[in-house]
Coordinates of C-alpha atoms and ligand atoms in Angstrom, one line a residue:
M64 CA -116.5 89.1 -28.5
L65 CA -117.9 90.2 -31.8
R66 CA -115.3 88.1 -33.6
T67 CA -113.5 84.8 -33.2
H68 CA -110.0 85.9 -34.8
N69 CA -108.3 89.3 -35.9
C70 CA -107.9 90.0 -39.9
G71 CA -104.0 88.9 -39.7
E72 CA -104.5 85.3 -38.1
L73 CA -106.0 82.7 -40.1
R74 CA -103.8 80.2 -42.4
L75 CA -104.4 77.1 -43.9
E76 CA -104.5 75.2 -40.7
N77 CA -107.5 76.8 -40.4
Q78 CA -109.5 75.7 -43.0
G79 CA -112.9 74.6 -42.5
E80 CA -113.2 76.3 -39.4
R81 CA -116.4 78.7 -39.0
V82 CA -115.0 82.1 -37.9
I83 CA -116.2 85.7 -37.5
L84 CA -114.2 88.7 -38.3
C85 CA -114.4 92.4 -37.6
G86 CA -112.6 95.0 -39.5
W87 CA -112.7 97.9 -42.2
L88 CA -113.3 97.6 -45.9
H89 CA -110.1 97.7 -47.4
R90 CA -110.7 97.1 -51.2
S91 CA -113.6 95.4 -52.8
R92 CA -113.7 93.8 -56.6
I93 CA -115.9 92.1 -58.6
L94 CA -114.6 89.0 -60.8
G95 CA -117.3 87.5 -63.1
G96 CA -119.8 85.9 -60.5
M97 CA -117.3 86.2 -57.6
T98 CA -117.2 89.3 -55.1
F99 CA -114.0 89.6 -53.0
I100 CA -113.5 92.1 -50.1
D101 CA -110.2 92.7 -48.2
I102 CA -111.2 93.3 -44.5
R103 CA -108.7 95.1 -42.8
D104 CA -107.7 95.8 -39.1
R105 CA -104.8 96.4 -37.1
Y106 CA -103.2 92.7 -37.6
G107 CA -103.7 92.5 -41.3
V108 CA -105.9 91.8 -44.3
T109 CA -107.8 88.7 -44.8
Q110 CA -110.1 88.0 -48.2
L111 CA -113.7 87.5 -47.9
A112 CA -115.3 85.7 -50.9
F113 CA -119.0 85.9 -52.1
D114 CA -120.1 83.6 -54.8
E115 CA -123.3 85.1 -56.5
Q116 CA -124.1 81.5 -57.5
K117 CA -124.4 80.5 -54.1
N118 CA -125.9 83.6 -52.4
A119 CA -127.2 86.2 -55.0
D120 CA -128.7 88.2 -52.3
L121 CA -125.8 88.5 -50.2
C122 CA -123.3 89.3 -53.1
M123 CA -125.7 92.3 -54.1
K124 CA -125.4 93.5 -50.8
V125 CA -121.8 93.7 -50.3
R126 CA -121.6 95.3 -53.7
S127 CA -123.3 98.5 -52.4
L128 CA -120.8 98.6 -49.4
G129 CA -118.0 101.4 -49.7
R130 CA -114.6 101.6 -48.4
E131 CA -114.0 102.1 -44.8
F132 CA -117.0 100.8 -44.0
V133 CA -117.0 98.5 -40.5
L134 CA -117.9 95.0 -41.2
Q135 CA -118.7 92.1 -39.4
A136 CA -118.3 88.8 -41.5
E137 CA -119.1 85.2 -40.7
G138 CA -117.9 82.2 -42.9
I139 CA -115.8 79.3 -43.6
V140 CA -112.3 79.3 -44.0
R141 CA -111.0 77.6 -47.2
E142 CA -107.9 77.5 -49.5
R143 CA -107.8 80.2 -52.1
S144 CA -107.5 78.9 -55.5
S145 CA -104.8 81.8 -56.5
K146 CA -102.6 82.7 -53.6
N147 CA -101.3 86.0 -52.7
I148 CA -97.7 85.4 -51.4
K149 CA -97.7 89.1 -50.6
L150 CA -100.2 88.6 -47.4
V151 CA -99.6 86.3 -44.5
T152 CA -102.9 85.4 -44.7
G153 CA -102.5 84.9 -48.7
D154 CA -103.3 81.1 -48.8
I155 CA -106.9 81.2 -47.3
E156 CA -110.2 83.4 -47.9
I157 CA -113.5 83.2 -45.9
E158 CA -116.5 81.9 -47.7
V159 CA -118.8 84.3 -46.3
T160 CA -122.4 83.1 -44.9
D161 CA -123.6 86.1 -43.3
I162 CA -122.1 90.2 -43.4
K163 CA -123.3 92.9 -40.9
I164 CA -122.5 96.5 -41.5
L165 CA -121.3 97.9 -38.0
N166 CA -121.0 101.3 -39.1
H167 CA -120.9 103.3 -42.5
S168 CA -118.2 105.3 -43.6
K169 CA -118.1 108.4 -45.9
T170 CA -115.5 108.2 -48.6
P171 CA -112.1 108.9 -46.9
P172 CA -110.4 112.0 -48.5
F173 CA -107.4 109.9 -49.2
T174 CA -106.6 106.3 -49.7
I175 CA -105.6 104.4 -47.1
E176 CA -102.6 102.5 -48.7
D177 CA -98.9 102.4 -48.2
N178 CA -98.5 105.1 -51.2
T179 CA -101.6 107.2 -50.6
D180 CA -102.8 110.0 -52.9
G181 CA -103.5 112.0 -49.5
G182 CA -101.0 115.6 -48.9
D183 CA -99.8 116.2 -45.8
E184 CA -102.0 118.8 -44.9
L185 CA -105.3 116.6 -45.5
R186 CA -103.6 113.7 -43.9
M187 CA -102.9 115.8 -40.5
R188 CA -106.3 116.9 -40.5
Y189 CA -107.9 113.2 -40.8
R190 CA -104.9 111.7 -38.8
Y191 CA -107.2 108.8 -37.4
L192 CA -107.8 108.0 -40.8
D193 CA -103.6 108.3 -41.7
L194 CA -103.2 106.2 -38.5
R195 CA -104.9 103.4 -40.5
R196 CA -101.7 103.0 -42.6
N197 CA -99.6 100.8 -42.3
V198 CA -96.6 103.0 -42.5
L199 CA -97.7 104.8 -39.3
K200 CA -98.9 101.7 -37.6
T201 CA -95.3 100.0 -38.1
N202 CA -94.1 103.6 -36.5
L203 CA -96.2 103.4 -33.6
E204 CA -95.6 99.6 -32.9
L205 CA -91.9 100.1 -32.8
R206 CA -92.2 103.3 -30.6
H207 CA -94.5 100.7 -28.2
R208 CA -92.0 98.0 -28.5
L209 CA -89.1 100.5 -27.7
S210 CA -90.9 102.0 -24.6
F211 CA -91.4 98.5 -23.4
L212 CA -87.9 97.5 -23.7
I213 CA -86.5 100.8 -22.2
R214 CA -89.2 100.1 -19.1
N215 CA -87.9 96.6 -18.5
Y216 CA -84.1 97.7 -18.9
M217 CA -84.5 100.4 -16.4
N218 CA -86.4 98.2 -13.9
E219 CA -83.8 95.5 -14.2
N220 CA -81.3 97.9 -13.5
G221 CA -83.1 99.4 -10.4
F222 CA -84.5 102.5 -11.5
M223 CA -87.8 103.6 -10.3
E224 CA -90.3 105.7 -12.6
I225 CA -91.2 108.9 -10.8
E226 CA -94.0 111.2 -12.2
T227 CA -92.8 114.8 -11.9
P228 CA -95.4 118.1 -12.3
F229 CA -96.3 119.6 -15.7
L230 CA -97.2 122.9 -14.1
V231 CA -93.9 124.6 -13.0
K232 CA -92.1 127.8 -13.1
S233 CA -90.8 129.6 -15.9
T234 CA -87.1 129.8 -16.1
P235 CA -85.2 132.2 -18.3
E236 CA -82.2 129.8 -19.0
G237 CA -82.7 127.2 -21.9
A238 CA -85.5 127.3 -25.0
R239 CA -88.5 129.6 -24.8
D240 CA -91.3 128.4 -22.4
F241 CA -94.8 127.5 -23.2
V242 CA -96.8 129.4 -20.2
V243 CA -100.3 128.4 -18.6
P244 CA -102.0 131.2 -16.7
S245 CA -103.3 130.6 -13.4
R246 CA -107.0 131.4 -12.7
M247 CA -106.6 131.2 -8.9
N248 CA -103.5 133.3 -8.9
A249 CA -104.3 136.5 -10.9
N250 CA -101.4 137.7 -13.4
Q251 CA -99.6 134.8 -12.6
F252 CA -98.5 131.9 -14.9
Y253 CA -97.2 128.5 -14.8
A254 CA -94.8 127.0 -17.2
L255 CA -94.9 123.8 -18.9
P256 CA -91.5 121.7 -18.3
Q257 CA -88.8 122.0 -21.0
S258 CA -87.6 119.0 -19.1
P259 CA -88.0 117.6 -15.4
Q260 CA -84.1 118.6 -14.6
T261 CA -84.6 120.6 -11.6
F262 CA -87.3 117.7 -10.1
K263 CA -84.8 114.7 -10.8
Q264 CA -82.1 116.5 -8.9
L265 CA -84.3 116.9 -6.1
L266 CA -85.3 113.3 -6.2
M267 CA -81.4 112.5 -5.8
V268 CA -81.4 114.8 -2.7
A269 CA -84.6 112.8 -1.6
G270 CA -82.6 109.5 -1.9
Y271 CA -84.1 108.1 -4.9
D272 CA -80.9 107.2 -6.4
R273 CA -81.6 105.5 -9.4
Y274 CA -84.8 107.6 -11.4
F275 CA -86.3 107.5 -14.8
Q276 CA -89.3 108.5 -16.5
L277 CA -90.8 108.5 -20.0
V278 CA -92.1 111.8 -20.1
R279 CA -93.3 114.8 -22.2
C280 CA -91.4 117.9 -22.2
F281 CA -92.6 121.2 -24.0
R282 CA -90.2 123.7 -25.9
D283 CA -91.6 126.9 -27.4
E284 CA -89.0 126.6 -30.3
D285 CA -89.0 127.1 -34.0
L286 CA -90.0 123.8 -35.7
R287 CA -87.6 121.5 -38.0
A288 CA -88.1 118.1 -39.1
D289 CA -86.9 116.9 -36.0
R290 CA -88.3 118.8 -33.4
Q291 CA -92.0 118.9 -32.1
P292 CA -93.1 121.7 -29.2
E293 CA -94.0 118.7 -27.1
F294 CA -92.1 115.7 -27.5
T295 CA -91.3 112.4 -25.1
Q296 CA -88.0 111.9 -23.2
L297 CA -86.6 109.2 -21.4
D298 CA -85.2 111.1 -18.5
C299 CA -82.7 109.4 -16.0
E300 CA -80.9 110.5 -12.9
M301 CA -78.5 108.6 -10.6
S302 CA -76.7 109.3 -7.3
F303 CA -73.2 108.1 -6.4
V304 CA -71.7 107.9 -9.8
E305 CA -69.1 109.6 -12.3
Q306 CA -69.2 110.4 -15.6
E307 CA -67.8 106.8 -16.5
D308 CA -70.7 105.0 -14.7
V309 CA -73.7 107.2 -16.1
L310 CA -72.1 106.4 -20.1
Q311 CA -71.8 102.6 -18.9
M312 CA -75.0 102.4 -17.8
F313 CA -76.8 104.0 -20.8
E314 CA -74.5 102.4 -23.5
G315 CA -75.7 99.1 -21.8
L316 CA -79.3 100.5 -22.7
M317 CA -78.5 101.3 -26.3
K318 CA -77.0 98.1 -26.8
Y319 CA -79.9 96.3 -25.3
L320 CA -82.6 98.1 -27.5
F321 CA -80.2 97.5 -30.8
E322 CA -79.7 93.8 -29.7
K323 CA -83.6 93.2 -29.1
E324 CA -85.0 95.3 -31.7
K325 CA -82.7 95.1 -34.6
G326 CA -80.5 91.9 -33.8
L327 CA -77.2 93.9 -33.8
S328 CA -74.5 93.7 -31.3
F329 CA -71.8 96.3 -30.6
G330 CA -68.6 96.7 -29.0
D331 CA -67.5 99.7 -27.1
F332 CA -69.2 103.0 -28.7
Q333 CA -66.3 104.9 -30.1
R334 CA -65.7 108.3 -28.1
I335 CA -64.4 111.6 -29.3
T336 CA -64.0 114.8 -27.3
W337 CA -66.2 117.7 -28.3
E338 CA -62.8 119.8 -29.2
N339 CA -61.8 116.6 -31.8
A340 CA -65.5 116.4 -33.1
M341 CA -65.4 120.2 -34.3
K342 CA -61.9 119.8 -35.3
Y343 CA -62.4 116.5 -37.6
Y344 CA -66.1 116.8 -38.2
G345 CA -67.1 120.4 -37.9
S346 CA -69.9 119.4 -35.6
D347 CA -70.5 118.4 -32.2
K348 CA -73.0 115.5 -33.6
P349 CA -70.7 113.7 -36.3
D350 CA -72.0 111.2 -38.3
I351 CA -69.4 108.4 -38.2
R352 CA -71.1 105.9 -40.7
F353 CA -68.4 107.4 -42.9
D354 CA -64.8 108.8 -42.6
M355 CA -63.8 111.7 -44.9
K356 CA -62.4 113.8 -41.9
F357 CA -61.3 117.4 -42.0
V358 CA -57.8 118.2 -42.8
E359 CA -56.5 121.8 -41.5
L360 CA -54.2 123.4 -44.0
D361 CA -53.0 126.4 -42.7
C362 CA -49.0 125.9 -42.6
E363 CA -49.3 124.5 -46.2
V364 CA -51.2 127.3 -48.1
K365 CA -50.8 130.6 -46.1
G366 CA -48.3 133.1 -47.8
F367 CA -48.6 132.3 -51.1
G368 CA -50.5 135.3 -52.3
F369 CA -53.7 134.1 -52.5
K370 CA -55.9 136.3 -50.7
I371 CA -58.5 134.0 -49.6
F372 CA -56.2 131.8 -47.7
D373 CA -54.1 134.4 -46.4
D374 CA -56.9 136.2 -44.6
A375 CA -58.9 133.1 -43.3
E376 CA -58.6 132.2 -39.7
L377 CA -59.0 128.7 -40.8
I378 CA -58.4 126.8 -44.0
V379 CA -59.6 123.4 -43.8
G380 CA -61.0 120.5 -46.4
I381 CA -62.0 117.2 -47.2
C382 CA -60.7 114.4 -49.4
A383 CA -63.8 112.9 -51.4
A384 CA -62.5 109.4 -52.6
N385 CA -62.8 108.5 -56.2
C386 CA -64.4 111.6 -57.3
A387 CA -61.7 113.3 -59.4
D388 CA -64.2 112.6 -62.2
Y389 CA -66.7 115.2 -60.8
S390 CA -67.9 117.3 -63.6
R391 CA -67.5 120.8 -63.7
K392 CA -70.9 120.9 -63.3
Q393 CA -71.0 118.9 -60.2
I394 CA -68.6 120.8 -58.7
D395 CA -70.7 123.9 -59.2
E396 CA -73.5 122.5 -57.9
L397 CA -71.6 121.7 -54.7
T398 CA -70.1 125.3 -54.6
E399 CA -73.8 126.5 -55.0
F400 CA -74.8 124.3 -52.2
V401 CA -72.0 125.5 -49.7
K402 CA -73.2 128.9 -50.5
R403 CA -76.9 128.6 -49.4
P404 CA -77.9 130.7 -46.4
Q405 CA -78.4 127.8 -44.4
V406 CA -74.9 126.5 -44.9
G407 CA -73.2 129.9 -44.9
G408 CA -69.8 129.1 -46.9
N409 CA -68.2 131.7 -49.1
G410 CA -66.8 129.5 -51.7
L411 CA -65.5 126.3 -52.6
I412 CA -61.8 125.7 -53.6
Y413 CA -61.3 122.2 -55.3
I414 CA -58.1 119.9 -56.1
R415 CA -58.6 117.1 -58.4
Y416 CA -55.9 114.2 -58.2
G417 CA -56.7 112.9 -61.7
E418 CA -54.8 110.1 -63.7
D419 CA -53.4 113.1 -65.7
G420 CA -52.0 114.9 -62.6
I421 CA -53.1 117.4 -60.0
K422 CA -55.6 120.2 -61.3
S423 CA -57.1 122.8 -59.0
S424 CA -59.0 126.0 -59.1
I425 CA -56.1 127.7 -57.1
D426 CA -53.5 127.0 -60.3
K427 CA -52.7 130.6 -60.8
F428 CA -51.3 130.6 -57.1
F429 CA -50.0 127.1 -56.3
N430 CA -47.8 124.9 -58.7
A431 CA -47.5 121.5 -59.2
E432 CA -45.2 120.8 -56.3
Q433 CA -47.2 122.8 -53.8
L434 CA -50.7 121.2 -54.7
K435 CA -48.9 117.8 -54.2
A436 CA -47.8 118.7 -50.8
I437 CA -51.6 119.6 -50.2
A438 CA -52.8 116.4 -51.4
Q439 CA -50.3 114.4 -49.2
K440 CA -51.7 116.3 -46.4
F441 CA -54.9 114.8 -47.2
N442 CA -53.5 111.5 -48.0
A443 CA -54.8 111.6 -51.2
K444 CA -54.5 109.1 -54.0
T445 CA -55.3 109.2 -57.9
G446 CA -58.9 109.4 -58.4
D447 CA -59.7 111.8 -55.5
L448 CA -61.2 115.2 -55.2
M449 CA -60.2 117.8 -52.4
L450 CA -62.5 120.3 -51.3
I451 CA -61.3 123.4 -49.6
M452 CA -63.1 125.9 -47.6
A453 CA -61.4 129.3 -46.0
G454 CA -62.7 132.0 -43.6
N455 CA -64.1 132.5 -40.2
K456 CA -63.3 129.4 -38.0
A457 CA -66.6 128.5 -36.5
K458 CA -68.5 129.4 -39.7
T459 CA -66.1 127.4 -42.1
R460 CA -66.4 124.6 -40.0
T461 CA -70.2 124.6 -39.9
A462 CA -70.4 124.7 -43.7
L463 CA -67.7 122.1 -44.5
S464 CA -69.5 119.8 -41.9
C465 CA -72.8 120.4 -44.0
L466 CA -71.1 119.8 -47.1
R467 CA -69.6 116.5 -45.7
L468 CA -73.0 115.2 -45.1
E469 CA -74.0 116.3 -48.5
L470 CA -71.1 114.6 -50.1
G471 CA -71.7 111.3 -47.8
S472 CA -75.6 111.4 -48.9
R473 CA -74.5 111.6 -52.5
L474 CA -72.1 108.6 -52.2
G475 CA -74.5 106.6 -50.4
L476 CA -71.9 106.6 -47.6
R477 CA -75.4 107.3 -45.1
C478 CA -77.5 104.3 -45.6
G479 CA -80.4 103.9 -42.9
N480 CA -79.9 100.5 -41.6
A481 CA -76.0 100.9 -40.8
F482 CA -75.8 102.1 -37.2
A483 CA -72.8 104.2 -35.9
P484 CA -73.2 105.3 -32.0
L485 CA -70.4 107.5 -30.7
W486 CA -70.2 109.4 -27.1
V487 CA -68.9 113.0 -27.4
T488 CA -67.3 114.4 -24.3
D489 CA -66.2 117.3 -22.8
F490 CA -68.2 119.8 -24.1
P491 CA -67.5 123.4 -22.9
L492 CA -69.3 124.2 -19.8
L493 CA -70.0 127.7 -21.2
E494 CA -71.1 129.5 -24.4
W495 CA -70.4 133.0 -25.2
D496 CA -73.5 134.9 -27.1
E497 CA -72.8 137.9 -29.2
E498 CA -76.2 139.4 -29.2
T499 CA -76.8 139.4 -25.3
A500 CA -73.0 139.8 -24.5
R501 CA -72.8 137.0 -22.2
Y502 CA -72.3 133.7 -21.1
Y503 CA -74.8 130.7 -21.3
A504 CA -74.7 127.4 -19.8
M505 CA -73.8 124.8 -22.8
H506 CA -75.9 122.4 -21.5
H507 CA -77.8 123.5 -18.5
P508 CA -76.7 125.6 -15.5
F509 CA -76.5 122.8 -13.2
T510 CA -73.6 121.0 -15.1
A511 CA -70.5 120.4 -13.4
P512 CA -67.3 122.1 -14.6
K513 CA -64.4 119.3 -15.0
P514 CA -62.8 119.8 -11.5
E515 CA -59.5 120.5 -12.9
D516 CA -60.9 123.6 -14.6
Y517 CA -62.9 124.8 -12.1
S518 CA -60.2 127.3 -11.1
K519 CA -60.9 128.9 -14.4
L520 CA -64.3 129.8 -14.1
F521 CA -64.0 133.5 -13.5
T522 CA -60.8 133.8 -15.2
H523 CA -60.7 132.0 -18.4
P524 CA -64.3 131.0 -18.5
A525 CA -64.4 130.1 -22.3
E526 CA -61.7 127.1 -21.4
V527 CA -63.9 125.7 -18.7
R528 CA -64.7 122.3 -19.6
A529 CA -68.0 120.4 -18.7
N530 CA -68.0 116.7 -17.4
A531 CA -71.1 116.7 -20.0
Y532 CA -71.7 114.1 -22.5
D533 CA -74.0 113.3 -25.6
L534 CA -74.9 110.2 -27.5
V535 CA -75.1 110.6 -31.2
V536 CA -76.1 107.8 -33.7
N537 CA -75.7 108.7 -37.3
G538 CA -75.3 112.1 -36.7
V539 CA -78.5 112.6 -34.6
E540 CA -78.3 113.7 -31.0
L541 CA -80.1 110.7 -29.1
G542 CA -79.3 112.2 -25.8
G543 CA -77.1 114.4 -23.5
G544 CA -76.2 114.6 -19.8
S545 CA -73.8 115.7 -17.4
I546 CA -72.9 115.2 -14.1
R547 CA -74.4 117.8 -11.6
I548 CA -73.3 120.5 -9.5
H549 CA -74.3 119.1 -6.0
N550 CA -72.6 121.9 -3.5
R551 CA -74.2 125.1 -3.0
E552 CA -70.9 127.0 -3.4
M553 CA -70.6 125.9 -7.0
Q554 CA -73.6 126.2 -7.9
N555 CA -73.4 130.0 -6.5
D556 CA -70.2 130.5 -8.7
M557 CA -72.1 129.2 -11.8
F558 CA -75.0 131.5 -11.3
K559 CA -72.3 134.1 -11.2
A560 CA -70.5 133.0 -14.3
L561 CA -73.6 133.4 -15.9
G562 CA -74.0 136.9 -14.7
F563 CA -76.9 136.3 -12.4
S564 CA -77.1 138.4 -9.0
E565 CA -77.7 136.5 -6.0
E566 CA -80.7 138.1 -5.6
E567 CA -82.0 136.4 -9.1
A568 CA -80.2 133.2 -8.5
K569 CA -82.4 132.8 -5.5
T570 CA -85.7 133.9 -6.7
Q571 CA -85.3 131.5 -9.5
F572 CA -83.4 128.7 -8.2
G573 CA -83.6 129.1 -4.5
F574 CA -85.6 125.9 -3.9
L575 CA -82.5 123.8 -5.5
L576 CA -79.9 126.0 -4.0
D577 CA -81.6 125.4 -0.5
A578 CA -82.1 121.4 -1.2
F579 CA -78.1 121.5 -1.8
E580 CA -77.7 122.6 2.0
Y581 CA -79.9 119.3 3.0
G582 CA -77.3 116.5 1.8
A583 CA -77.3 116.7 -1.7
P584 CA -75.5 113.5 -2.8
P585 CA -73.0 113.6 -6.1
H586 CA -75.3 112.6 -9.0
G587 CA -75.8 112.9 -12.9
G588 CA -77.8 111.7 -15.5
I589 CA -78.7 111.6 -18.9
A590 CA -81.9 112.3 -20.7
F591 CA -82.9 110.9 -24.4
G592 CA -85.1 112.3 -27.2
F593 CA -87.4 109.2 -27.4
D594 CA -89.0 110.3 -30.5
R595 CA -85.8 110.4 -32.3
I596 CA -84.7 107.1 -31.1
C597 CA -87.9 105.7 -32.6
S598 CA -87.0 107.7 -36.0
V599 CA -83.3 106.9 -35.9
F600 CA -84.2 103.2 -35.4
S601 CA -86.3 103.0 -38.4
G602 CA -84.2 105.1 -40.5
A603 CA -86.6 108.1 -41.0
E604 CA -85.4 111.8 -40.6
S605 CA -88.5 113.2 -39.3
I606 CA -89.8 112.7 -35.8
R607 CA -93.6 113.6 -36.6
D608 CA -94.8 110.0 -37.5
F609 CA -93.6 108.5 -34.7
I610 CA -95.8 110.5 -32.5
A611 CA -99.6 109.4 -32.7
F612 CA -101.1 113.0 -32.9
P613 CA -98.2 115.7 -33.8
K614 CA -98.3 119.2 -34.6
N615 CA -97.0 120.8 -38.1
N616 CA -94.2 122.9 -38.5
N617 CA -96.3 125.8 -37.5
G618 CA -97.1 124.4 -34.0
R619 CA -100.7 123.7 -34.9
D620 CA -102.9 120.5 -34.3
I621 CA -104.7 120.8 -37.7
M622 CA -107.2 118.3 -36.4
L623 CA -108.3 120.0 -33.3
D624 CA -107.7 123.4 -34.8
A625 CA -105.5 124.4 -31.9
P626 CA -104.2 126.7 -30.4
A627 CA -107.4 128.4 -30.9
N628 CA -109.4 131.4 -29.5
I629 CA -110.9 131.0 -25.8
S630 CA -114.1 132.7 -24.8
S631 CA -114.6 136.1 -22.9
V632 CA -115.5 134.7 -19.9
Q633 CA -112.7 132.3 -19.7
L634 CA -110.4 135.3 -20.6
E635 CA -112.0 137.4 -17.8
E636 CA -111.3 134.7 -15.4
L637 CA -107.7 134.5 -16.4
N638 CA -107.4 138.2 -16.0
I639 CA -106.3 138.6 -19.4
K640 CA -107.1 141.6 -22.2
L641 CA -106.6 140.8 -25.4
K642 CA -105.2 143.9 -27.5
Ligands
LIG1656 N1 -82.5 117.7 -18.8 C1 -81.3 117.8 -20.0 C2 -81.8 118.2 -21.1 O1 -83.1 118.1 -21.3 C3 -81.0 116.4 -19.8 C4 -79.7 115.9 -18.6 O2 -78.9 116.8 -18.3 O3 -80.3 115.1 -18.1 O4 -81.1 118.0 -22.3

């Protein structure tokens, strides 16, 4: 070993010991006749001290060393005269007797500090330097601990980790696939898996009744802060279970993670049906760290000659407690907010329940009595502000949901160290798409309808509910799954409802339909976004910095400069002609 200790472990108890440390030159400073270097590794920082009077040559040598040089320092541990309480090694320093340069370093393009001067792009290009910073190191340590805890829990509960292939077949459902041309099969392509869904179901047919995998998945989608083209799932499947069994098992997992990592314990997680989630929060992933539920107003406000209300499919509002003193400017700001294209609202109506009575932007149409009745519907008290939107049902709900979150943030109700887990259940099985004028599976085509709704599959498809569930924490969808279809007839019906011909279903999913004829057990499962679990546990919004080598928002790896061109020889082998 080139070192006796790491840079984070020496304490006063080690005083007098001769030690050897290796690490990177973090910072150096000269104070009179003394030179100090902070040497850094994964474990921490230790101060090296050089006394000009004792060893002038050594002192000269270290003054020429640059930031991020790799050093090996030998010396004696001694108590520091001015201690640094911010450092765990801050009571001691090493009186260095010998120092070796293990490697030189160019001056790094940004400082390796918690608050670095490097921009996003630069840090992505030199990701290996960015990874030296505490922020990223802490994130990756959290990720490691969580993956370890997950494997532990799954193992304790009898789950087997089984790997499934990365070179699979493209299927039209779901997101867009990444495809890989096959050299040996001209003009044919593999796809990278969006999830191991069909494989884990086949594993159930094979009898591996408790499966899990921490697995990379690939989706060629437009990117957002909480999305990466390749990301990691905790993918799970169980046989001989009903929905309740799956919920219990994975509620258990989340409680285990919260307890081990955060020291937090929870009672039973709250549950809400999809229908109520949409009605009360306008979202299938509500942040329930704060209340501010939607209040629907149709009966109270229609028929008073106010066209916006009279023409609306839905009139719905929220009540912001103690916000009646919001200024005109603040309300205008909120109105601008809801009108943004990403939010999609067409305006905002307010009712102030002030000390001096009720005032609103619709005074022309509603008298004090009527406004009071509306306020009552909101359960508003003096000091509250009611904000109302009207229009198309789905759009209005989405926009008001954005406003609810915005207000929650402004009012400090969404702080990072509170956790509010929630199961959303009873999702619709199918979702209508205007553009292609057909139904799509809301979860995926292998999700089972609720038995009591099955008979409506062809008569009232939109009303069929699924045995599907999501786990939401703080408004982030951490995982989702379902009880699966396990017999061929029902799976055939599902494909039919999705508009597949028998032939199409056979070509695309024949292997699964066949398997269902060889004794498929009842089964169900769930998959969690592992990167998201990490970001939510540390209160961060983006998953990017919980991945060692992520892509940027254009799906590029800036460090590798990928994607990139390939040689004409490669293209020829793959039978690809570029335009
Ligand atoms: N495979 C599904 C997904 O990736 C999860 C599941 O149903 O287990 O969303």
